[in-house]
Every structure is written in structure tokens, then in C-alpha cells.
Short mmCIF file of C-alpha atoms in Angstrom, two decimals:
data_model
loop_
_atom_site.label_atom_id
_atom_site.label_comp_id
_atom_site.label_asym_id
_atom_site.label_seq_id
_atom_site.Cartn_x
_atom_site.Cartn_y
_atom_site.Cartn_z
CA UNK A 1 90.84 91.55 72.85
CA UNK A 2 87.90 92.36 73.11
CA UNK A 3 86.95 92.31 71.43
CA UNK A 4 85.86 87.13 70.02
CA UNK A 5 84.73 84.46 66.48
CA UNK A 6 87.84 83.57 64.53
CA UNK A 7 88.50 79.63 63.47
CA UNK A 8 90.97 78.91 61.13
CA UNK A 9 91.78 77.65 57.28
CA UNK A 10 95.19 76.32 56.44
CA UNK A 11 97.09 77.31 53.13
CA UNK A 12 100.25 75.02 52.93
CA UNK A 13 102.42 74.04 50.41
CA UNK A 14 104.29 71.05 49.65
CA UNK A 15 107.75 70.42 48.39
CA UNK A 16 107.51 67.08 46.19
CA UNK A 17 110.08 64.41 47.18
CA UNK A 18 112.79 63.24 45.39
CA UNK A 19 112.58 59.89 43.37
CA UNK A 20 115.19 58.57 46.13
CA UNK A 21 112.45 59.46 48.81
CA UNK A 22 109.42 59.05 47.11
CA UNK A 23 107.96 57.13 50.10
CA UNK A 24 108.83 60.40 52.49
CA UNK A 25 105.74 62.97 53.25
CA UNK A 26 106.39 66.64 51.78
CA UNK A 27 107.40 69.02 54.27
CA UNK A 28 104.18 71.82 54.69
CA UNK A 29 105.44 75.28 54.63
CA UNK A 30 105.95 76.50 58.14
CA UNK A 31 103.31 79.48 57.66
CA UNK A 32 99.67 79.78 57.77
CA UNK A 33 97.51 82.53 56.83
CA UNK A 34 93.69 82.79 57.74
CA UNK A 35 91.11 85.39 57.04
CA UNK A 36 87.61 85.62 59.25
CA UNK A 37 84.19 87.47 58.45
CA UNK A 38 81.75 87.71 60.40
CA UNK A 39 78.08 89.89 61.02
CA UNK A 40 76.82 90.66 64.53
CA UNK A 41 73.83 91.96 65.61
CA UNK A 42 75.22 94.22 68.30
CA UNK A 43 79.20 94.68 68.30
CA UNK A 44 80.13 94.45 72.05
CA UNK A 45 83.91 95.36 73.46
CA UNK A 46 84.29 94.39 76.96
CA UNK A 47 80.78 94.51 77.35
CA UNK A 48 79.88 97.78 76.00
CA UNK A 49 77.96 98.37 72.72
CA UNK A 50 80.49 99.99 69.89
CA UNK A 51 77.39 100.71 67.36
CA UNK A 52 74.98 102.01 69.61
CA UNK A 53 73.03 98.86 69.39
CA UNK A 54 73.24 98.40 65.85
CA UNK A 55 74.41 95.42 63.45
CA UNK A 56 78.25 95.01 63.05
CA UNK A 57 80.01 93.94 59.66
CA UNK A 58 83.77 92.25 61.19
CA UNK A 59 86.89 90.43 59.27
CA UNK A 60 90.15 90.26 59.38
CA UNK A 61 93.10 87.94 58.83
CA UNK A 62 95.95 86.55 60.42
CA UNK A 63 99.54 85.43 59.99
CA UNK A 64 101.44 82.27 61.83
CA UNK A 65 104.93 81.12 61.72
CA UNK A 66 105.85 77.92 62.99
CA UNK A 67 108.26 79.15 65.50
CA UNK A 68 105.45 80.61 67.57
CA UNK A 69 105.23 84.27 66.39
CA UNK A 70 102.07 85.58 64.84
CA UNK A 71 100.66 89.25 63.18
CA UNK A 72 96.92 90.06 62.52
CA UNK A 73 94.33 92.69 61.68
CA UNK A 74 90.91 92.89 62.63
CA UNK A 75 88.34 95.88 61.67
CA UNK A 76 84.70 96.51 62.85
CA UNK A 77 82.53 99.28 61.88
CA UNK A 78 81.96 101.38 65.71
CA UNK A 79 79.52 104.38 65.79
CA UNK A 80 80.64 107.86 66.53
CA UNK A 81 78.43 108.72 69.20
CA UNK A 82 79.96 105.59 70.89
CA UNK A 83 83.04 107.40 72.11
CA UNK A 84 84.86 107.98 68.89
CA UNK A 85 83.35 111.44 67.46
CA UNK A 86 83.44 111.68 63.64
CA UNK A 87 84.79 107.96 63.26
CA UNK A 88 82.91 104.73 62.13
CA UNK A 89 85.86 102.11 61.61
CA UNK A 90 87.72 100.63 64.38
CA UNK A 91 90.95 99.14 63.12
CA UNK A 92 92.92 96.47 65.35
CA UNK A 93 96.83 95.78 64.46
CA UNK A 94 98.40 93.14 66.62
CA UNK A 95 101.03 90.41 67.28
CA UNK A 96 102.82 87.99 69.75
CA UNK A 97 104.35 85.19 70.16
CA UNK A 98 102.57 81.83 71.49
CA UNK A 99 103.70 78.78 72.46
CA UNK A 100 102.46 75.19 74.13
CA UNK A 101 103.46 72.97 76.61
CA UNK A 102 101.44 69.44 76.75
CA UNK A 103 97.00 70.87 77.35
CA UNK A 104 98.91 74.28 78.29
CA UNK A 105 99.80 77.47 76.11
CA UNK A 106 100.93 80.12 76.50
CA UNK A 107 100.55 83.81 74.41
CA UNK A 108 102.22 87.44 74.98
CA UNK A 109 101.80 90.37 72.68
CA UNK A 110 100.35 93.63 71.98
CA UNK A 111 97.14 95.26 70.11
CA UNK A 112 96.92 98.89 68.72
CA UNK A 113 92.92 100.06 68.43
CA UNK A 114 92.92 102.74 65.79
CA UNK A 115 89.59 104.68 64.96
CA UNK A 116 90.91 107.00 61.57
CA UNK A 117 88.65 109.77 60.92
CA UNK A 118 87.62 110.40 64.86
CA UNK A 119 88.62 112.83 67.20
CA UNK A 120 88.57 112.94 70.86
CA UNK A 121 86.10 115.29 72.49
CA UNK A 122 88.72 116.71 75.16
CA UNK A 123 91.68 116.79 73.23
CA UNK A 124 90.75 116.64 68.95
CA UNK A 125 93.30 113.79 68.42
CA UNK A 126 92.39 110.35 66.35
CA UNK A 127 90.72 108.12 69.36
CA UNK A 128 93.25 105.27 69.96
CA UNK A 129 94.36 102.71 72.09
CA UNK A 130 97.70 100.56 73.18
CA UNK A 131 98.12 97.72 74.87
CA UNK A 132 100.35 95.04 76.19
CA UNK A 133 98.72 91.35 77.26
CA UNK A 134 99.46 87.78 78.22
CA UNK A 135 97.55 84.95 78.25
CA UNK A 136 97.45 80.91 79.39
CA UNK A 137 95.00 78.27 78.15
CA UNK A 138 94.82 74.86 79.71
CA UNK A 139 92.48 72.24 77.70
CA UNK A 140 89.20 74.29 77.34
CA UNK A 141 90.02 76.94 79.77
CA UNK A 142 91.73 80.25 79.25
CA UNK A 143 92.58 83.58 80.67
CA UNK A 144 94.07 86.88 79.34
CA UNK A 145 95.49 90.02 80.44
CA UNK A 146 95.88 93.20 79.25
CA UNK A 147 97.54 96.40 80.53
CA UNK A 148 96.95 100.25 78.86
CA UNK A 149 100.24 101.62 78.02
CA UNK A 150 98.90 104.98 77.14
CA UNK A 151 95.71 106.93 77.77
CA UNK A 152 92.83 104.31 77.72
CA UNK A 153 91.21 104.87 74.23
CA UNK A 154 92.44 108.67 74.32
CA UNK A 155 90.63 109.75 78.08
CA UNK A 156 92.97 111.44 80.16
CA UNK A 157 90.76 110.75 83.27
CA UNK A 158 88.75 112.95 85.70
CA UNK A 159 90.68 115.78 86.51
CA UNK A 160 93.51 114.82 83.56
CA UNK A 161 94.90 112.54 85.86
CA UNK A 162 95.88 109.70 82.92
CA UNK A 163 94.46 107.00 82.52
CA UNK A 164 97.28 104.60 81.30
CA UNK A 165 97.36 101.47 83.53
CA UNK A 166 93.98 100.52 82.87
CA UNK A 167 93.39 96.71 82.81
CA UNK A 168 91.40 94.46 81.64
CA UNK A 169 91.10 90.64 83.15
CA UNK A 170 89.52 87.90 80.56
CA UNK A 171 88.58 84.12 81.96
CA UNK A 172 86.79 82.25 79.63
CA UNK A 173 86.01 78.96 78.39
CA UNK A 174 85.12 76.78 75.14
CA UNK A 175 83.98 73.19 75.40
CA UNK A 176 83.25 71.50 72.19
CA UNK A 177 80.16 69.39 72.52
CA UNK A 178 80.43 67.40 69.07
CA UNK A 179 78.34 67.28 65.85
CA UNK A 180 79.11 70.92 65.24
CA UNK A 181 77.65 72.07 68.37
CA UNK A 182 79.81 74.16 71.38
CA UNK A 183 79.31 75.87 74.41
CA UNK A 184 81.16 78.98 75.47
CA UNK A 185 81.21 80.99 78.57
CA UNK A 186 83.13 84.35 79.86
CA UNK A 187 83.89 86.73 82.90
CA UNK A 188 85.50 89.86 82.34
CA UNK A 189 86.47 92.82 84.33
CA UNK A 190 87.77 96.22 83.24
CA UNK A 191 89.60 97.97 86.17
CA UNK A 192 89.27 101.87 84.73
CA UNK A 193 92.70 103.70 86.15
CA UNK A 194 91.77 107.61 86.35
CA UNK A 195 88.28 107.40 86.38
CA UNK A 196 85.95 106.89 89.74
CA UNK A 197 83.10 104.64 89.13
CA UNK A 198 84.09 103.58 85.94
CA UNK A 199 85.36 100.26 86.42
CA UNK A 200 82.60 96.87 86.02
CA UNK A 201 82.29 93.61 85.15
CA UNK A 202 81.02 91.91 82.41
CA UNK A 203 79.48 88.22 81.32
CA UNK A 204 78.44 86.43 78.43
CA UNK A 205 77.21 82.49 78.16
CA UNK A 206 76.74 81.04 74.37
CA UNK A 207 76.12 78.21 72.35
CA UNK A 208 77.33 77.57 68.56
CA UNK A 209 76.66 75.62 65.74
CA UNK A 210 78.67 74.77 62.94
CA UNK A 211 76.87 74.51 59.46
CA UNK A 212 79.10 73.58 56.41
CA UNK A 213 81.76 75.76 57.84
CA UNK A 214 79.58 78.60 58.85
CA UNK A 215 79.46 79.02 62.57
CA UNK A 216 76.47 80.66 64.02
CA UNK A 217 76.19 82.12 67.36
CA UNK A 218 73.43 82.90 70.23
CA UNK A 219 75.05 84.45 73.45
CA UNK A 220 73.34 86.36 76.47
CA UNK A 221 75.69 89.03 77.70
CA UNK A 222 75.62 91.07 81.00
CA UNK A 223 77.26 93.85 82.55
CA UNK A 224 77.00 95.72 85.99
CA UNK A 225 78.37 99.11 84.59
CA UNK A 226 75.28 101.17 83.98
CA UNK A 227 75.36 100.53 87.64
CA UNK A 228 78.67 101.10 88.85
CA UNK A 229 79.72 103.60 86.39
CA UNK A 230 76.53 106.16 86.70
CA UNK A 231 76.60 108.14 82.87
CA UNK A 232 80.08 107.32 81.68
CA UNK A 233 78.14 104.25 80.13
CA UNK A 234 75.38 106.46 78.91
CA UNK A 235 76.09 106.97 75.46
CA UNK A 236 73.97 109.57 73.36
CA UNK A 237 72.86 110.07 69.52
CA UNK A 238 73.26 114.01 68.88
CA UNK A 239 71.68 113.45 66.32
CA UNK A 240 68.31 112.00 67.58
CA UNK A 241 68.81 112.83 71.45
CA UNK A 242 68.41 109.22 72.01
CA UNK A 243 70.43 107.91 75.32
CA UNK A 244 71.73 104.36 75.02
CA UNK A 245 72.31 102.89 77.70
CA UNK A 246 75.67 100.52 76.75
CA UNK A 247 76.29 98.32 79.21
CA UNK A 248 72.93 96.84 79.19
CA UNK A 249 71.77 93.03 79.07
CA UNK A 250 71.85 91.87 75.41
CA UNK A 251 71.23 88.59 73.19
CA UNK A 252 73.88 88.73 70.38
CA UNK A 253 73.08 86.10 67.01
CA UNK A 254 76.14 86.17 64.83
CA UNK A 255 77.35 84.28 61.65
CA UNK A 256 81.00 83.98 61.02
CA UNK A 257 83.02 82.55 57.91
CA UNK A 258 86.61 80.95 57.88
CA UNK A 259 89.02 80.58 54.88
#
């Protein structure tokens, strides 16, 4: 997902050898757990602003078993006016299985978006999403795919004609440059099933440093949907009256944590 700053911290523990084998290395445990926090100044999902332009506080943790299979949770705080009325936490709940081959790997799963406290404007149930993807990396190179298999975030469509199908395409690519530095790079593009003039693509080009373990982040990040998709990507604060418009050009600075 969307939805992208996670590095990792290993926990493992160590069974001490016998005094026949006191020469052999301990086994590690074949688990890892990893936790990630992270503060943004704009939270972007597929290219579209989830606070209305505003700072994002993000964490989460994940779990890894040595055969290949994996579980995680990530949570962001979203604004209501951003599509998920009466809401303010997004809540992610995923897991897969991924494996490698040589530079290549491969990863298949599925992610549940959950927004508790929000309800749809069409149909007053909690704003939600499901999805199936795969993915394939190759050195520094990746792509991802994922496939809506309900409503897309709750929106039955124009007309109530479903919008289950949607997909979402993800190329991207991180090249570590040394001394802490890295480049990143990404091309997205959301193909909206349902909904005319609602799909677009999106962009983003960044650069990282690594500080003691703290990894800050500058990215510029594009997107051709206020375009393409008219005033579905209009989003407005009832409470001010102010339109945002949230597919527009952006610099994001972030600061993430690992342990």
C-alpha cells in the first residue's frame, strides 16, 4: 500500500550450545518483530492528501516468520472531510507470504483499510477497504499490484454500479547511494472501476538520509487527477468552506524511527 517508510530492527534469541558444541553458533529464533514511527508533513495515499494537507503522526509494527509468511498493522491519523465523514484514524491490517529467488522476490497478500468512527456519506456504514495484491522486486527495482475485492473504500460508483475491481499499479525504485544517503523514485496509477473520470496517475522522486538511525525524507510528489478526475478530487472543510484541492503537487519532509 499506499500507502511507504518502514526499515527494520531485529529481536532474536539465541539457544546457548552445549559444552560438546561449544564451538557451534546459536541458532536465532526464526521470528522477527519490528515496529516503525514516523511524522509527515502531508499524509499522501496513492497520491491524494488523507489530512487535508495537514501533518500526519504514522507507526506500526510487523511480524516475520522464517518460512516466508508475515502479519502487520499500520495506523495514520486521516481527516474526515477527506472521504471518511466523522472518522480521523485509518487503521491498516495485513499479511502475505514472501519469498526470494537469487536479486528476485517475490510477495502476495492482502490489506484491510479500516476508518472506526466514520460513516459513508451514501450509505452510513464504517468507510473501509479490501484488497488482494502481488508484488516482484529485482535488485533495486520493484512493482506491486493490487485488486479491490469489495466497494473501493465504501463508493458504490456513479449510478451504484460497484466499484469492486478497482486497481492500483505501483513501480518503484530504491537505490542506496552510501554514507546514509538514498534515492527513491515511484509511478503509480489507480484505474477507478465504476467511476468516469476518476482514474489518474501519480509520481513522487525523493532523497533520504540516515542520521543515527533516524531516516529523514524530502520527496516531490505529482498527480494528474485534479485534471482527469474534475471534483471527485476536490475535497472540502464543512467546517471552514475551504476546497482542497488533493491531488495537487506537494513537497513531503518526513522523519521516521525503527526498533
Amino acid at each position: 500500500m499506499r500507502k511507504t517508510v518502514i526499515a527494520s530492527a531485529l529481536f532474536a534469541a539465541s539457544v546457548l550450545p552445549s559444552l560438546a558444541a561449544a564451538q557451534t553458533a546459536a541458532p536465532a529464533d526464526d521470528y522477527t518483530i519490528t515496529g516503525n514511527v514516523s511524522l509527515i508533513n502531508d499524509y499522501r495515499f496513492r497520491g491524494i492528501t488523507q489530512t487535508m494537507k495537514k501533518p500526519a503522526l504514522q507507526g506500526g509494527f510487523d511480524f516475520s516468520h522464517a518460512s516466508g509468511f508475515y502479519l502487520g498493522n499500520w495506523n495514520s491519523n486521516v481527516s474526515e472531510y477527506a472521504g471518511f465523514p466523522g472518522g480521523n484514524l485509518e487503521m491498516d491490517f495485513y499479511g502475505g507470504y514472501k519469498t526470494s529467488f537469487g536479486d528476485f522476490s517475490l510477495d502476495v497478500g492482502a490489506i484491510y483499510y479500516y476508518y472506526p468512527g466514520s460513516k459513508y456519506n451514501f450509505t452510513g456504514s464504517t468507510v473501509d477497504n479490501k484488497e488482494i495484491y502481488i508484488g516482484g522486486s529485482w535488485q533495486f527495482l520493484s512493482a506491486k499490484y493490487y485488486y479491490s475485492v469489495g466497494d473501493y473504500f465504501s463508493d458504490k460508483g456513479d449510478k451504484n454500479k460497484g466499484t469492486d475491481g478497482t486497481g492500483y499499479l505501483d513501480l518503484a525504485a530504491t537505490y542506496d547511494l552510501g554514507g546514509g544517503w538514498g534515492v527513491n523514485g515511484h509511478v503509480g496509477h489507480l484505474s477507478y472501476k465504476g467511476r468516469d473520470k476518476a482514474d489518474y496517475t501519480d509520481w513522487k522522486l525523493g532523497v533520504t538520509k540516515d542520521v543515527k538511525g533516524y531516516v529523514f525524507g524530502l520527496a516531490y510528489l505529482g498527480t494528474n487527477a485534479r485534471d482527469k478526475a474534475g471534483d471527485w478530487y476536490s475535497f472540502t472543510n464543512a467546517s471552514t468552506g475551504k476546497v482542497v484541492a488533493a491531488g495537487a503537487d506537494t513537497l513531503l519532509v518526513s522523519v521516521s524511527k525503527t526498533f
